Amino acid sequence: MKTSDFYYDLPKELIAQTPVTPRDSSRLLVLDRADGSVEHRHFYDIIDYLREGDLLVANDSRVLPARIYGVKDETGARVEFLLLKQISGNRWETLCKPGKKAREGARFTFGEGVLRATVAEVRDDGNRVVDFDCDENFFAALDKIGQMPLPPYITEELKDKERYQTVYSHELGSAAAPTAGLHFTRELMERIREKGVGIAYVTLHVGLGTFRPVKVDDVTKHKMHSEHYEIPAETARMIAETKRNGGRVIAVGTTSCRTLESVATQYGEIRPCDGFTDIFIYPGYEFKVLDGLITNFHLPESTLIMLVSAFAGYDNVMNAYQIAVKEKYRFFSFGDCMAIL
């Protein structure tokens, strides 16, 4: 299967630049994966498609305000730092722009002294290992001065940082939001629970590799990035109980899907565990856990549209995307949603 098979034409004006208010008023395309039929609803109608005994599994990872701007102590030059991965303590792997201003040993100050940094190493790939220093908790300092690392296709400023967090976000560590969950409000989640639908959580810290394009023509040759996940004991128990009782396990987002399928592939079951996954799901993959998927509309030729096509069927998904373009749905991180059941 070729990467170009997953291309579709998307007018630029359909790329959502800002989130809708309230969250659950976004549009919802419901795709029946058995026959490919679609319905057009709003996200708050998702409750109509859930049944007592079903289980939603959502990713509770919280996005770091990982983009910070520092001033070089020696020259006053302004440099952008993007935190990629915590190595240990206050030592981080970062992406710096412009890189030539951030050579080994260079020192920077952020937020008029709220945070300080020294470049400890320049790696072969151009990323920097940076040691940060501050007078308070590092994450508290980051919350004061950091900006959300919005995807490159979003050009408008985000005025409220919480709109790039799910209402149930808890575990700090993602470089990008698990965006399918952005549509939920606390009130809608309470109504879902009242209907007898369970809600469980996994944690998968989303890396910036999620935006990395597929650069090979043969899909099978693509190498996925690795991301850290954790499945709590309570979630494993709820999934086993749901399956035992004939309910459906419905993943909220591709990150939750990849977590569940990765663990089931490795262990033959869902069990409490943590680790790293680089699972790549594309058509031909046999799903071991999922019965449904709630997900946003993804970039052409991306690993995410490949995953969705594996679950719902290639023809069904590409047809649904054509319909969504024709009906002027909003696309990508702040866009509308699709439920595949």
Coordinates of C-alpha atoms in Angstrom, one line a residue:
M1 CA 0.0 0.0 0.0
K2 CA 1.4 3.4 -1.0
T3 CA 1.5 6.6 1.1
S4 CA -0.2 8.4 -1.8
D5 CA -3.2 6.2 -1.4
F6 CA -4.1 8.2 1.7
Y7 CA -4.0 11.6 0.1
Y8 CA -7.1 13.8 -0.1
D9 CA -7.5 17.3 -1.2
L10 CA -8.3 19.7 1.7
P11 CA -9.0 23.4 1.1
K12 CA -6.9 25.5 3.5
E13 CA -10.0 27.3 4.9
L14 CA -11.2 24.0 6.4
I15 CA -8.2 23.8 8.8
A16 CA -9.6 24.9 12.2
Q17 CA -7.6 27.7 13.7
T18 CA -9.5 28.1 17.0
P19 CA -11.6 25.8 19.2
V20 CA -15.4 26.1 19.3
T21 CA -17.3 27.1 22.4
P22 CA -18.7 25.1 24.1
R23 CA -16.4 22.2 23.5
D24 CA -19.1 19.7 22.8
S25 CA -20.9 21.9 20.1
S26 CA -18.4 20.7 17.4
R27 CA -19.8 18.7 14.6
L28 CA -19.8 14.9 14.6
L29 CA -19.6 12.6 11.6
V30 CA -20.8 9.1 12.7
L31 CA -19.4 6.4 10.5
D32 CA -20.9 2.9 10.5
R33 CA -17.9 0.7 9.8
A34 CA -20.1 -2.2 8.8
D35 CA -21.7 -0.6 5.8
G36 CA -19.8 2.7 5.4
S37 CA -22.9 4.9 6.0
V38 CA -22.5 8.3 7.6
E39 CA -24.7 10.5 9.8
H40 CA -24.2 14.2 10.6
R41 CA -24.7 15.2 14.2
H42 CA -23.0 17.4 16.9
F43 CA -20.6 16.0 19.5
Y44 CA -23.1 16.3 22.4
D45 CA -25.1 13.7 20.5
I46 CA -22.4 11.1 21.1
I47 CA -24.4 9.9 24.0
D48 CA -27.1 8.6 21.6
Y49 CA -24.6 6.2 20.1
L50 CA -23.3 4.8 23.5
R51 CA -25.0 1.9 25.2
E52 CA -25.2 0.9 28.9
G53 CA -22.2 -1.4 29.6
D54 CA -19.9 0.3 27.0
L55 CA -16.5 1.7 28.1
L56 CA -14.8 4.8 26.9
V57 CA -11.0 4.7 27.3
A58 CA -9.4 8.2 27.2
N59 CA -5.8 9.5 27.4
D60 CA -5.3 11.7 30.5
S61 CA -1.9 13.0 29.4
R62 CA -1.6 16.8 29.9
V63 CA 0.3 19.0 27.5
L64 CA 3.4 20.9 28.7
P65 CA 3.5 24.6 27.8
A66 CA 6.8 23.5 26.2
R67 CA 7.6 26.5 23.9
I68 CA 9.7 29.1 25.7
Y69 CA 11.7 32.1 24.5
G70 CA 15.0 32.9 26.1
V71 CA 17.5 35.7 25.8
K72 CA 21.2 34.8 25.4
D73 CA 23.1 36.2 28.3
E74 CA 26.2 37.3 26.2
T75 CA 24.4 39.0 23.3
G76 CA 20.8 39.5 24.1
A77 CA 19.8 37.3 21.1
R78 CA 16.3 35.8 21.3
V79 CA 16.1 32.1 20.9
E80 CA 13.1 29.7 20.9
F81 CA 13.3 26.5 22.9
L82 CA 10.9 23.6 22.4
L83 CA 11.1 21.0 25.2
L84 CA 11.0 17.6 23.6
K85 CA 11.8 15.1 26.4
Q86 CA 12.8 15.1 30.0
I87 CA 16.1 13.3 30.4
S88 CA 16.5 13.6 34.2
G89 CA 15.5 16.3 36.7
N90 CA 15.8 19.6 35.0
R91 CA 17.8 18.3 32.1
W92 CA 15.8 18.2 28.8
E93 CA 16.3 17.4 25.2
T94 CA 15.2 20.5 23.3
L95 CA 14.8 21.9 19.8
C96 CA 16.3 25.4 19.5
K97 CA 15.8 28.1 16.8
P98 CA 18.0 29.5 15.6
G99 CA 20.3 26.7 16.5
K100 CA 23.5 28.7 15.8
K101 CA 22.7 30.9 18.7
A102 CA 22.6 27.9 21.1
R103 CA 26.0 26.4 21.0
E104 CA 27.4 24.2 23.8
G105 CA 28.0 26.3 26.9
A106 CA 25.7 29.1 25.9
R107 CA 23.5 30.5 28.7
F108 CA 20.0 31.9 28.5
T109 CA 17.5 33.7 30.7
F110 CA 13.7 33.3 30.4
G111 CA 10.9 35.4 31.8
E112 CA 13.2 38.0 33.3
G113 CA 14.9 35.5 35.5
V114 CA 12.0 33.1 36.2
L115 CA 14.1 30.4 34.5
R116 CA 17.7 30.0 33.4
A117 CA 19.4 27.5 31.1
T118 CA 22.8 26.3 29.9
V119 CA 23.3 24.2 26.7
A120 CA 25.1 21.1 27.9
E121 CA 25.4 19.2 24.5
V122 CA 24.6 19.6 20.9
R123 CA 23.5 16.2 19.4
D124 CA 24.2 14.9 16.0
D125 CA 20.5 15.5 15.0
G126 CA 20.8 19.1 16.0
N127 CA 18.8 18.8 19.2
R128 CA 20.2 20.3 22.3
V129 CA 20.6 18.8 25.8
V130 CA 19.8 21.7 28.1
D131 CA 20.2 22.1 31.9
F132 CA 17.5 24.4 33.4
D133 CA 17.7 26.2 36.7
C134 CA 15.0 28.1 38.7
D135 CA 14.2 29.2 42.2
E136 CA 10.8 27.4 42.3
N137 CA 9.4 24.2 40.9
F138 CA 10.4 23.8 37.2
F139 CA 6.9 23.0 36.0
A140 CA 5.4 25.9 38.0
A141 CA 8.0 28.2 36.2
L142 CA 7.1 26.7 32.9
D143 CA 3.4 27.3 33.5
K144 CA 4.1 31.0 34.0
I145 CA 6.2 31.6 30.9
G146 CA 5.6 28.7 28.5
Q147 CA 3.4 28.7 25.5
M148 CA 1.5 25.7 24.1
P149 CA 3.4 24.0 21.2
L150 CA 0.5 24.2 18.8
P151 CA 0.8 22.3 15.5
P152 CA 2.4 24.2 12.6
Y153 CA -0.8 24.4 10.7
I154 CA -2.4 26.6 13.5
T155 CA -1.2 30.1 13.0
E156 CA -3.6 32.0 15.3
E157 CA -2.6 32.7 18.9
L158 CA -4.4 30.6 21.6
K159 CA -5.7 33.0 24.2
D160 CA -6.7 30.3 26.8
K161 CA -4.0 27.6 27.3
E162 CA -6.6 25.3 28.8
R163 CA -8.4 25.0 25.5
Y164 CA -5.5 22.8 24.3
Q165 CA -6.0 20.5 27.3
T166 CA -8.8 18.0 27.8
V167 CA -11.0 18.6 30.8
Y168 CA -9.7 15.3 32.3
S169 CA -6.0 15.9 31.6
H170 CA -3.9 14.9 34.6
E171 CA -0.5 13.4 33.9
L172 CA 1.9 16.1 32.6
G173 CA 4.2 15.1 29.8
S174 CA 2.8 15.6 26.3
A175 CA 4.2 17.8 23.5
A176 CA 0.8 17.8 21.7
A177 CA -2.7 17.3 22.9
P178 CA -4.7 14.0 22.4
T179 CA -7.2 16.1 20.5
A180 CA -10.2 13.7 20.2
G181 CA -10.7 14.4 23.9
L182 CA -11.0 18.1 23.5
H183 CA -14.7 17.8 22.6
F184 CA -15.7 16.5 26.0
T185 CA -17.1 18.8 28.7
R186 CA -17.4 17.7 32.3
E187 CA -21.2 17.9 32.0
L188 CA -21.3 15.6 29.0
M189 CA -19.0 13.1 30.8
E190 CA -21.4 13.1 33.8
R191 CA -24.4 12.4 31.5
I192 CA -22.4 9.6 29.9
R193 CA -21.7 8.0 33.3
E194 CA -25.4 8.4 34.3
K195 CA -26.3 6.3 31.2
G196 CA -24.2 3.5 32.6
V197 CA -21.2 3.9 30.3
G198 CA -17.9 3.6 32.0
I199 CA -14.9 5.9 31.5
A200 CA -11.4 4.7 32.1
Y201 CA -8.0 6.3 31.5
V202 CA -4.6 5.4 30.0
T203 CA -1.7 7.7 29.8
L204 CA 0.3 8.1 26.6
H205 CA 2.6 11.2 26.4
V206 CA 2.2 12.4 22.8
G207 CA 5.5 13.4 21.1
L208 CA 6.0 15.9 18.3
G209 CA 6.7 12.8 16.1
T210 CA 2.9 12.6 15.8
F211 CA 3.2 15.5 13.2
R212 CA 6.1 13.9 11.4
P213 CA 5.2 13.2 7.7
V214 CA 5.5 9.8 6.1
K215 CA 8.5 10.2 3.7
V216 CA 8.5 6.8 2.2
D217 CA 6.3 5.6 -0.7
D218 CA 5.8 2.1 0.7
V219 CA 3.8 2.5 3.9
T220 CA 5.3 -0.6 5.4
K221 CA 8.8 1.0 5.4
H222 CA 7.8 3.9 7.7
K223 CA 9.4 3.9 11.1
M224 CA 7.2 5.2 13.9
H225 CA 8.4 7.4 16.8
S226 CA 8.4 5.9 20.3
E227 CA 6.1 7.3 23.1
H228 CA 5.7 6.4 26.8
Y229 CA 2.5 4.9 28.0
E230 CA 0.9 3.5 31.2
I231 CA -2.2 1.4 31.9
P232 CA -3.4 1.5 35.5
A233 CA -4.8 -1.6 37.2
E234 CA -8.3 -0.1 37.4
T235 CA -8.4 0.5 33.6
A236 CA -7.2 -3.1 32.9
R237 CA -10.0 -4.4 35.3
M238 CA -12.7 -2.3 33.6
I239 CA -11.7 -3.4 30.1
A240 CA -11.8 -7.1 31.1
E241 CA -15.2 -6.6 32.8
T242 CA -16.6 -4.8 29.8
K243 CA -15.5 -7.5 27.4
R244 CA -16.7 -10.2 29.7
N245 CA -20.2 -8.6 29.9
G246 CA -20.5 -8.0 26.1
G247 CA -19.9 -4.3 26.2
R248 CA -17.9 -2.3 23.7
V249 CA -14.5 -0.8 24.3
I250 CA -14.4 2.6 22.6
A251 CA -11.1 4.5 22.4
V252 CA -11.1 8.2 22.6
G253 CA -8.4 9.1 20.1
T254 CA -5.7 7.3 18.3
T255 CA -3.3 7.6 21.3
S256 CA -5.6 5.6 23.4
C257 CA -6.1 3.1 20.6
R258 CA -2.3 2.7 20.1
T259 CA -1.8 2.2 23.8
L260 CA -4.4 -0.6 24.1
E261 CA -3.5 -2.4 20.9
S262 CA 0.2 -2.2 21.7
V263 CA -0.2 -3.8 25.1
A264 CA -2.6 -6.5 23.7
T265 CA -0.1 -7.3 21.0
Q266 CA 2.7 -7.6 23.4
Y267 CA 1.0 -9.5 26.2
G268 CA -2.1 -11.1 24.6
E269 CA -4.3 -9.2 27.0
I270 CA -4.7 -5.8 28.6
R271 CA -2.8 -5.8 31.9
P272 CA -1.4 -3.0 34.2
C273 CA 1.9 -2.0 32.8
D274 CA 4.0 0.8 31.4
G275 CA 6.6 1.1 28.7
F276 CA 7.3 2.6 25.3
T277 CA 5.3 1.9 22.1
D278 CA 6.2 2.5 18.5
I279 CA 3.3 0.4 17.1
F280 CA 2.3 1.4 13.6
I281 CA -1.3 0.5 12.6
Y282 CA -2.2 0.5 9.0
P283 CA -4.7 -1.5 6.8
G284 CA -4.3 -5.2 7.3
Y285 CA -3.8 -4.9 11.1
E286 CA -6.1 -7.1 13.1
F287 CA -7.5 -5.2 16.1
K288 CA -7.5 -7.1 19.4
V289 CA -9.3 -4.7 21.8
L290 CA -11.2 -1.9 20.0
D291 CA -14.9 -2.0 19.2
G292 CA -15.2 1.8 18.5
L293 CA -13.1 4.9 17.9
I294 CA -13.7 8.6 18.5
T295 CA -11.2 10.6 16.6
N296 CA -10.6 13.9 14.8
F297 CA -10.0 14.4 11.1
H298 CA -6.3 13.8 10.3
L299 CA -3.7 15.1 7.8
P300 CA -3.5 13.6 4.4
E301 CA -0.9 10.8 4.1
S302 CA -0.4 10.7 7.9
T303 CA 0.0 7.6 10.1
L304 CA -3.2 8.7 11.8
I305 CA -5.4 8.4 8.8
M306 CA -3.8 5.1 8.1
L307 CA -4.7 3.9 11.6
V308 CA -8.3 5.0 11.1
S309 CA -8.5 3.3 7.7
A310 CA -7.2 0.1 9.3
F311 CA -10.1 0.2 11.8
A312 CA -13.0 1.4 9.6
G313 CA -11.9 0.1 6.2
Y314 CA -9.9 2.1 3.6
D315 CA -12.8 2.8 1.3
N316 CA -15.2 3.8 4.1
V317 CA -12.7 6.3 5.5
M318 CA -11.6 7.9 2.3
N319 CA -15.3 8.3 1.3
A320 CA -16.2 9.7 4.7
Y321 CA -13.3 12.3 4.4
Q322 CA -14.6 13.3 0.9
I323 CA -18.0 13.8 2.4
A324 CA -16.6 15.8 5.3
V325 CA -14.8 18.1 2.9
K326 CA -17.9 18.6 0.9
E327 CA -19.9 19.4 4.0
K328 CA -17.3 21.8 5.2
Y329 CA -16.3 20.1 8.4
R330 CA -13.5 21.7 10.4
F331 CA -10.2 19.7 10.3
F332 CA -7.3 18.7 12.5
S333 CA -6.5 19.6 16.2
F334 CA -9.2 22.2 16.8
G335 CA -11.6 20.7 14.2
D336 CA -14.7 18.5 14.3
C337 CA -14.9 14.9 15.2
M338 CA -15.7 11.4 13.8
A339 CA -17.2 8.5 15.7
I340 CA -16.6 5.1 14.2
L341 CA -18.9 2.4 15.6

